Structures are given as structure tokens and as C-alpha cells.
Amino acid sequence: MKKKPIDKKGKESKEKAREFAKFAPGFESQDKEVQYEDLEIKGDIPEWLEGAFIRTGPALYELEKQNYNHWFDGQAMLHKFAFNNGKVSYHNKFLESDAYKLGKINGKVCIKEFATDPCQTLFQKVKSFFVPPRSTDNGNISIITYGDENLATSETPLPIAFDKETLETLGHFEFSDDLKGHIQPAHPHYDDEGYVYSYLLKFGPVSKYSLFKMKPDDRERKVFAEMKTRNPSYMHSIGMSKNYIIVTEFPETINPMELAFLNKPLIKNYHWKPELGTKYRIFSKASGELVTMEGDAVFGFHHVNAYEEDQKIHVDFVAFKDASVLDRLYLAELRSNHPTHATGYLSRATLDLNQPNQKVELKRLSDKLIELPRIYYEKYNSKPYRYVYGAGNTVSGNFLDDITKIDVETGDSKKWYHEHCYPGEPIFIPSPDNEAEDDGVVVSVVLDTDAKNTFLLVLDAASMEELGRAIVPEVLPFGYHGSYLN
Ligand code: CO
């Protein structure tokens, strides 16, 4: 099923002339575990940076007898950049998930991934009608913390703990409750009192979202609200303001009966149904009470921030016009010469609690394309804020090829862009005496397909000018998210 590189504005010839396969090396496997003590530095890495920047992402797309189909399916590798007085070291290690270990032992996919199913005999297929498939624990999406535990997460309730010094896998994080479910977003929220907020989705003839809060010390997910539905949505993150959790139900929906009986990879069971519109589910953190507001159909992965102003909640996320981006991220497509559009627009839904029946209008906050958005979370989440950093797009169809900073108040943006360079998610790190919101640095891992290496880039967050880079003499595959662990 090959798609021609045409967009509505007739950009075919211009886009065709470019070699989009340039970014393809970022979608190949890197199956070597390597360690480099003292990376070559160009420019200066600020000496106040200490601790480590740890990322996760897919790194293995082939097993002996079977390949993975989609960017989301690659087996997770952890990457660590450690800072020490202006010097930087790098090492990586595969996450020893069950999905990875079983895949290596058997040479084929053993646990259902997002878009790749295990090869099954007819007998196994019949059997799997009656035994629900095991959820993957391939923690290739994000690095999060629950208290003192550092975890690699997938979109299932099976986060895996690892040692932040050695990157050794420690095992699954064991919750002390007995909640059961299939989906738990890779991106939780944290409040000032140390609670983690997220939800657990259990598929069934009637599916159920259980919104929970958890004190990491007691490991118990305490459910404060529930919502039932026959057609759950694909959602990758949630929003959180001071008093509310916002679950933005995009109309990319699944009928779990199809999942149980058609025996197709998970993503093939989701369907775009724009007639459903987008439902903004606003849950009170205190009472669990639910208010639903509706707007036009839109899709997104990442909520950016949400905050309250009088009786209004501003919910910011990166919006796509539909969910077709999921199809554009199949490996065959990404490795082809076709353009890849993988960014959206930073947009704001303002939910007026005094007028819950009013249609929600989306406001575009900037005309700059962006994905993998980050803010100065610790200080500004759930509060009025000004700056969003993300991997952006400069050359149409060229995947993620810049690092963008958007001023939410003015819509202005600044960017770092170099030809042949493909940055990953940027992380903001405040300077030790931080006062202004953007007083600090932005770090990102960038693939240089011309030099055939990957570097850790450090930008001044205010100006977005390069301060320095530390070069790893390897082509490292594109990943999703990371954390600065100090
Ligand atoms: Co994400």
C-alpha cells in the first residue's frame, strides 16, 4: 500500500526532488551496546550540568525470523548521557523487558506490539480467541519517576524499573492494588503534593477508564473517578490543571470486540470517526465529578499544559487534523523516499465551565509545526506559562528537522535548524539560579546523517543559540522521550 507523495497544495514535485530517505538511518536498528567515556566536545557544555540525561526509544526492529512493522514497535534501548564538569559520557543498554527477552530467545515476536502481532499457527489463533493477549512491556516511550524509582514506560500498565547508574533492568514496577487493565498512558502527571495522576483503561464489551492518583511510596492506585464506554479512544496523554484532569477523547476509536475476535494488530482495530467529534472529559480531582464538553474532530498525542483562569480551563496540546499520522509511521513508509509529515500545531481548547453546552473552539497558538513538546514542568505545569520547546519541522515532509521554541503569549517562535540534522525531543533544564522561565538550557539528541554520527546538543534556552555539542561516533536511532535525572 504505497502512497504517492502528494499533498493538497500540489507540492509533489518539490517534495519529490528532495531525498527524504536522508532521515531513514534514524529508523534502522542499532543493536550494539556501547560505552564512550569522554565524548568529543565542540563549543562548551556548561559545567553546572551534572547528573544524566536518559532517554528511551526503539532500537531493534528485526528478530532472527520476524521483523517489526512500525516505529512504535521497536524494542527499547536506554541511552544515557552523563555530565561531569563540562565533559560528557555516553552509554546505552537494551531494556530487558519480557517482550525483548522472549523475542531474542525465540527469534520472533512473542508479545503483541502496537502494529506487529506474533506469528501464530491456526491452532494458536483459535486459542487466542479465548485467552486475552498479554500486554507488551516494551518500555520504549518515556522515562518517568515514581518516587525514587526510575522507569521506562510503554502504553500499558507494566512500567519497568532500571538502575540510573548502570541502566541495568531491575524488573516490573509492582503496584500494591489489584486493578486490572490494558492501557495506561506513558505520560502521567505529578502534583505539588507528590501524587502521580493517570488512568487505566480496561477493554471489554463495555470498557472502563479508571482515573487514579497514587503516592509512589505506597504503590496503590487510588481510583477517584470512573467512566464507561463501548468505544474507547486512542489517547497518548492527558491534561492536568490545578483542580481537574482533562481526558481528551479524540475520535480515533476501537471496538474491543473487534480486538478480541478479528485477531489483528492493536492499531488496525482503531478507526477514525470524525462524526463523533472530540470529547473533552473534565474530571474534578476532589470529587471525581465529570463534565463533558464537545468540539470538532481533531487528533493528538501530547498535551502540553493546562491551567485555570476564573471558571475556564485552557488545555494546550499539539493538534493534528486527523489520525493518519499513525499510518505514516510504519517503517516501510519511513524508510522510503516519501515525505513524512509528523508534526502538528500547538493549539488551545478553552473549556468554559459556566457554559458546558457551548461548542469548544480550538485556537492555534502558533503557525510553527511541532511535536514532542516540553515545558519547564516542575515550575509551570498547571500554571500560566509562556514557553514550549519541541522538535519541529522546517522543510515540508522532512520528519522532525529542527528544535523549536514557541512563545505561547505572542505565537512567535525561534528555532535551531541545520541541514542533515534530525533532533529528538528537547528537554529544558533550568539554570541553578533560574529566575526567568527560559533561564537555562535545552538539550536534545540530534542525528547528523551527513557526518553519520549523533550528538547531544546544548542550546541556550532564551536565545536558542548553540552552546556546545558532545559527539557520539554512532548513528543512534530516533527515540521518543527522556528525562534529566539529577
Ligand atoms: Co509521548
Short mmCIF file of C-alpha atoms in Angstrom, two decimals, residues 37 88 90 102 155 194 208 252 271 325 332 377 402 432 461 469 475:
data_model
loop_
_atom_site.label_atom_id
_atom_site.label_comp_id
_atom_site.label_asym_id
_atom_site.label_seq_id
_atom_site.Cartn_x
_atom_site.Cartn_y
_atom_site.Cartn_z
CA GLU A 37 33.76 7.75 28.40
CA VAL A 88 30.04 14.10 28.71
CA TYR A 90 27.50 8.06 26.74
CA LEU A 102 11.21 -13.69 24.58
CA GLU A 155 1.31 2.42 26.89
CA GLY A 194 3.79 14.16 45.29
CA LYS A 208 -13.84 1.27 31.63
CA GLU A 252 -9.80 7.51 16.80
CA HIS A 271 -10.85 3.73 13.22
CA VAL A 325 -0.07 10.22 11.20
CA ALA A 332 8.38 0.78 5.27
CA TYR A 377 7.21 21.24 34.00
CA ASP A 402 14.54 21.46 13.89
CA PRO A 432 20.91 26.73 39.10
CA ALA A 461 17.07 28.25 26.13
CA ARG A 469 27.69 19.55 21.45
CA VAL A 475 24.13 6.51 14.29
#
